Amino acid sequence: MVLASVGHMAHLLVLVGSTIMAVGLVSLGAMCCVDPATAAELYGLPVQRDEAVAWVRVAGLRDAALGVATLALLACHRPALRYFVPAILPIPLGDAALTWSSGGTAMGAATHLAGTVAVSILCVCTWLDPTLSIADHRKTKK
């Protein structure tokens, strides 16, 4: 059995990871708009229904927009993922810190930390994926 190269594995992980991240963010955004109280619980913050509506919808729109941007870059300009994914890495880390410091549950904060780990892995994969080299990308476009 031939082992796949690190670059090939990174490429597959970028495709799968970016797709999962994008679909997850868009789905989370939709849930935030449709059922903000449940989404608040998923964020790990216990709130009253009236309190949840505005901030959860704002966070949901942010997440949905990031998901759409991820899909757009994946479809139209994959090399930009090398810069986009690290740029959004502070978001799940900040969500974990805000959840914990605002009296949220440990499980809620842990969920955000798991997201931070997943985005970190995707960051590494974008830099290990040889198909995302801008120089190589320009050559193939000509």
PDB file of C-alpha atoms in Angstrom:
ATOM      1  CA  MET A   1       0.000   0.000   0.000  1.00  0.00           C
ATOM      2  CA  VAL A   2       1.383   3.378  -1.024  1.00  0.00           C
ATOM      3  CA  LEU A   3       1.227   6.091   1.628  1.00  0.00           C
ATOM      4  CA  ALA A   4      -0.158   9.400   0.454  1.00  0.00           C
ATOM      5  CA  SER A   5       2.187  12.343   0.611  1.00  0.00           C
ATOM      6  CA  VAL A   6       1.763  15.002   3.292  1.00  0.00           C
ATOM      7  CA  GLY A   7       0.824  17.539   0.599  1.00  0.00           C
ATOM      8  CA  HIS A   8      -1.859  15.273  -0.841  1.00  0.00           C
ATOM      9  CA  MET A   9      -3.332  14.582   2.602  1.00  0.00           C
ATOM     10  CA  ALA A  10      -3.235  18.300   3.439  1.00  0.00           C
ATOM     11  CA  HIS A  11      -5.060  19.038   0.171  1.00  0.00           C
ATOM     12  CA  LEU A  12      -7.819  16.553   1.003  1.00  0.00           C
ATOM     13  CA  LEU A  13      -8.111  17.933   4.535  1.00  0.00           C
ATOM     14  CA  VAL A  14      -8.377  21.487   3.174  1.00  0.00           C
ATOM     15  CA  LEU A  15     -11.196  20.491   0.837  1.00  0.00           C
ATOM     16  CA  VAL A  16     -13.095  18.502   3.452  1.00  0.00           C
ATOM     17  CA  GLY A  17     -12.320  20.817   6.382  1.00  0.00           C
ATOM     18  CA  SER A  18     -13.245  23.989   4.520  1.00  0.00           C
ATOM     19  CA  THR A  19     -16.503  22.456   3.360  1.00  0.00           C
ATOM     20  CA  ILE A  20     -17.407  21.219   6.841  1.00  0.00           C
ATOM     21  CA  MET A  21     -16.492  24.563   8.395  1.00  0.00           C
ATOM     22  CA  ALA A  22     -18.528  26.498   5.829  1.00  0.00           C
ATOM     23  CA  VAL A  23     -21.621  24.308   6.056  1.00  0.00           C
ATOM     24  CA  GLY A  24     -21.417  24.271   9.844  1.00  0.00           C
ATOM     25  CA  LEU A  25     -21.145  28.051  10.061  1.00  0.00           C
ATOM     26  CA  VAL A  26     -24.013  28.638   7.648  1.00  0.00           C
ATOM     27  CA  SER A  27     -26.147  26.094   9.537  1.00  0.00           C
ATOM     28  CA  LEU A  28     -25.308  27.698  12.864  1.00  0.00           C
ATOM     29  CA  GLY A  29     -26.175  31.095  11.429  1.00  0.00           C
ATOM     30  CA  ALA A  30     -29.541  29.820  10.237  1.00  0.00           C
ATOM     31  CA  MET A  31     -30.277  28.272  13.632  1.00  0.00           C
ATOM     32  CA  CYS A  32     -29.405  31.548  15.349  1.00  0.00           C
ATOM     33  CA  CYS A  33     -31.988  33.372  13.272  1.00  0.00           C
ATOM     34  CA  VAL A  34     -34.689  30.708  13.554  1.00  0.00           C
ATOM     35  CA  ASP A  35     -34.266  29.622  17.196  1.00  0.00           C
ATOM     36  CA  PRO A  36     -31.959  32.007  19.092  1.00  0.00           C
ATOM     37  CA  ALA A  37     -32.688  30.521  22.532  1.00  0.00           C
ATOM     38  CA  THR A  38     -31.504  27.056  21.477  1.00  0.00           C
ATOM     39  CA  ALA A  39     -28.516  28.584  19.722  1.00  0.00           C
ATOM     40  CA  ALA A  40     -27.614  30.453  22.930  1.00  0.00           C
ATOM     41  CA  GLU A  41     -27.595  27.125  24.752  1.00  0.00           C
ATOM     42  CA  LEU A  42     -25.319  25.698  22.050  1.00  0.00           C
ATOM     43  CA  TYR A  43     -22.994  28.662  22.548  1.00  0.00           C
ATOM     44  CA  GLY A  44     -22.892  27.571  26.197  1.00  0.00           C
ATOM     45  CA  LEU A  45     -24.615  30.625  27.636  1.00  0.00           C
ATOM     46  CA  PRO A  46     -27.766  30.216  29.677  1.00  0.00           C
ATOM     47  CA  VAL A  47     -30.066  33.165  28.927  1.00  0.00           C
ATOM     48  CA  GLN A  48     -33.696  34.059  29.010  1.00  0.00           C
ATOM     49  CA  ARG A  49     -35.454  33.872  25.660  1.00  0.00           C
ATOM     50  CA  ASP A  50     -35.841  37.665  25.384  1.00  0.00           C
ATOM     51  CA  GLU A  51     -32.168  38.242  26.158  1.00  0.00           C
ATOM     52  CA  ALA A  52     -31.008  35.762  23.535  1.00  0.00           C
ATOM     53  CA  VAL A  53     -32.684  37.140  20.465  1.00  0.00           C
ATOM     54  CA  ALA A  54     -30.522  40.116  19.517  1.00  0.00           C
ATOM     55  CA  TRP A  55     -26.979  38.981  20.347  1.00  0.00           C
ATOM     56  CA  VAL A  56     -27.496  35.432  19.092  1.00  0.00           C
ATOM     57  CA  ARG A  57     -28.843  36.685  15.784  1.00  0.00           C
ATOM     58  CA  VAL A  58     -25.862  39.026  15.434  1.00  0.00           C
ATOM     59  CA  ALA A  59     -23.443  36.174  16.132  1.00  0.00           C
ATOM     60  CA  GLY A  60     -25.399  33.951  13.763  1.00  0.00           C
ATOM     61  CA  LEU A  61     -25.190  36.449  10.925  1.00  0.00           C
ATOM     62  CA  ARG A  62     -21.428  36.719  11.542  1.00  0.00           C
ATOM     63  CA  ASP A  63     -21.063  32.945  11.416  1.00  0.00           C
ATOM     64  CA  ALA A  64     -23.218  32.602   8.309  1.00  0.00           C
ATOM     65  CA  ALA A  65     -21.223  35.300   6.508  1.00  0.00           C
ATOM     66  CA  LEU A  66     -17.948  33.580   7.415  1.00  0.00           C
ATOM     67  CA  GLY A  67     -19.358  30.306   6.098  1.00  0.00           C
ATOM     68  CA  VAL A  68     -20.398  31.897   2.803  1.00  0.00           C
ATOM     69  CA  ALA A  69     -16.975  33.580   2.493  1.00  0.00           C
ATOM     70  CA  THR A  70     -15.275  30.224   3.081  1.00  0.00           C
ATOM     71  CA  LEU A  71     -17.371  28.588   0.351  1.00  0.00           C
ATOM     72  CA  ALA A  72     -16.668  31.470  -2.037  1.00  0.00           C
ATOM     73  CA  LEU A  73     -12.916  31.236  -1.494  1.00  0.00           C
ATOM     74  CA  LEU A  74     -12.996  27.457  -1.781  1.00  0.00           C
ATOM     75  CA  ALA A  75     -14.851  27.731  -5.087  1.00  0.00           C
ATOM     76  CA  CYS A  76     -13.158  30.766  -6.627  1.00  0.00           C
ATOM     77  CA  HIS A  77      -9.757  31.471  -5.091  1.00  0.00           C
ATOM     78  CA  ARG A  78      -8.432  28.671  -2.895  1.00  0.00           C
ATOM     79  CA  PRO A  79      -4.975  30.207  -2.290  1.00  0.00           C
ATOM     80  CA  ALA A  80      -6.684  32.963  -0.271  1.00  0.00           C
ATOM     81  CA  LEU A  81      -7.659  30.304   2.279  1.00  0.00           C
ATOM     82  CA  ARG A  82      -4.036  30.446   3.487  1.00  0.00           C
ATOM     83  CA  TYR A  83      -4.732  33.933   4.814  1.00  0.00           C
ATOM     84  CA  PHE A  84      -8.463  33.761   5.512  1.00  0.00           C
ATOM     85  CA  VAL A  85      -8.439  30.725   7.805  1.00  0.00           C
ATOM     86  CA  PRO A  86      -5.746  32.094  10.161  1.00  0.00           C
ATOM     87  CA  ALA A  87      -7.559  35.446  10.145  1.00  0.00           C
ATOM     88  CA  ILE A  88     -10.715  33.871  11.567  1.00  0.00           C
ATOM     89  CA  LEU A  89      -8.864  31.726  14.125  1.00  0.00           C
ATOM     90  CA  PRO A  90      -9.341  34.284  16.953  1.00  0.00           C
ATOM     91  CA  ILE A  91     -13.136  34.020  16.634  1.00  0.00           C
ATOM     92  CA  PRO A  92     -13.682  30.578  18.220  1.00  0.00           C
ATOM     93  CA  LEU A  93     -10.957  31.324  20.781  1.00  0.00           C
ATOM     94  CA  GLY A  94     -12.685  34.608  21.653  1.00  0.00           C
ATOM     95  CA  ASP A  95     -16.053  32.854  21.780  1.00  0.00           C
ATOM     96  CA  ALA A  96     -14.608  30.365  24.297  1.00  0.00           C
ATOM     97  CA  ALA A  97     -13.172  33.153  26.459  1.00  0.00           C
ATOM     98  CA  LEU A  98     -16.403  35.166  26.329  1.00  0.00           C
ATOM     99  CA  THR A  99     -18.513  32.112  27.098  1.00  0.00           C
ATOM    100  CA  TRP A 100     -16.402  31.211  30.121  1.00  0.00           C
ATOM    101  CA  SER A 101     -16.078  34.774  31.456  1.00  0.00           C
ATOM    102  CA  SER A 102     -19.809  35.435  31.050  1.00  0.00           C
ATOM    103  CA  GLY A 103     -20.846  32.574  33.302  1.00  0.00           C
ATOM    104  CA  GLY A 104     -21.323  30.037  30.558  1.00  0.00           C
ATOM    105  CA  THR A 105     -20.855  26.331  31.007  1.00  0.00           C
ATOM    106  CA  ALA A 106     -17.519  24.567  30.865  1.00  0.00           C
ATOM    107  CA  MET A 107     -18.951  22.377  28.112  1.00  0.00           C
ATOM    108  CA  GLY A 108     -19.937  25.474  26.134  1.00  0.00           C
ATOM    109  CA  ALA A 109     -16.415  26.885  26.407  1.00  0.00           C
ATOM    110  CA  ALA A 110     -14.956  23.475  25.552  1.00  0.00           C
ATOM    111  CA  THR A 111     -17.060  23.349  22.387  1.00  0.00           C
ATOM    112  CA  HIS A 112     -15.547  26.636  21.244  1.00  0.00           C
ATOM    113  CA  LEU A 113     -12.060  25.391  22.144  1.00  0.00           C
ATOM    114  CA  ALA A 114     -12.686  22.298  20.020  1.00  0.00           C
ATOM    115  CA  GLY A 115     -13.609  24.654  17.178  1.00  0.00           C
ATOM    116  CA  THR A 116     -10.336  26.501  17.776  1.00  0.00           C
ATOM    117  CA  VAL A 117      -8.412  23.236  17.453  1.00  0.00           C
ATOM    118  CA  ALA A 118     -10.271  22.337  14.250  1.00  0.00           C
ATOM    119  CA  VAL A 119      -9.607  25.753  12.674  1.00  0.00           C
ATOM    120  CA  SER A 120      -5.948  25.507  13.779  1.00  0.00           C
ATOM    121  CA  ILE A 121      -5.597  22.165  12.017  1.00  0.00           C
ATOM    122  CA  LEU A 122      -7.185  23.675   8.917  1.00  0.00           C
ATOM    123  CA  CYS A 123      -4.685  26.569   9.136  1.00  0.00           C
ATOM    124  CA  VAL A 124      -1.753  24.160   9.114  1.00  0.00           C
ATOM    125  CA  CYS A 125      -3.252  22.179   6.249  1.00  0.00           C
ATOM    126  CA  THR A 126      -3.696  25.294   4.106  1.00  0.00           C
ATOM    127  CA  TRP A 127       0.056  25.931   4.360  1.00  0.00           C
ATOM    128  CA  LEU A 128       0.959  22.273   3.719  1.00  0.00           C
ATOM    129  CA  ASP A 129      -1.330  22.008   0.677  1.00  0.00           C
ATOM    130  CA  PRO A 130       0.896  22.575  -2.369  1.00  0.00           C
ATOM    131  CA  THR A 131      -2.088  23.360  -4.601  1.00  0.00           C
ATOM    132  CA  LEU A 132      -2.680  26.572  -2.639  1.00  0.00           C
ATOM    133  CA  SER A 133       0.632  28.104  -3.666  1.00  0.00           C
ATOM    134  CA  ILE A 134      -0.186  31.421  -5.338  1.00  0.00           C
ATOM    135  CA  ALA A 135       2.713  31.020  -7.796  1.00  0.00           C
ATOM    136  CA  ASP A 136       1.469  27.569  -8.831  1.00  0.00           C
ATOM    137  CA  HIS A 137      -2.108  28.831  -8.967  1.00  0.00           C
ATOM    138  CA  ARG A 138      -1.162  31.625 -11.397  1.00  0.00           C
ATOM    139  CA  LYS A 139       0.671  29.192 -13.684  1.00  0.00           C
ATOM    140  CA  THR A 140      -2.366  26.920 -13.953  1.00  0.00           C
ATOM    141  CA  LYS A 141      -4.699  29.850 -14.708  1.00  0.00           C
ATOM    142  CA  LYS A 142      -2.751  30.905 -17.835  1.00  0.00           C
TER     143      LYS A 142
END
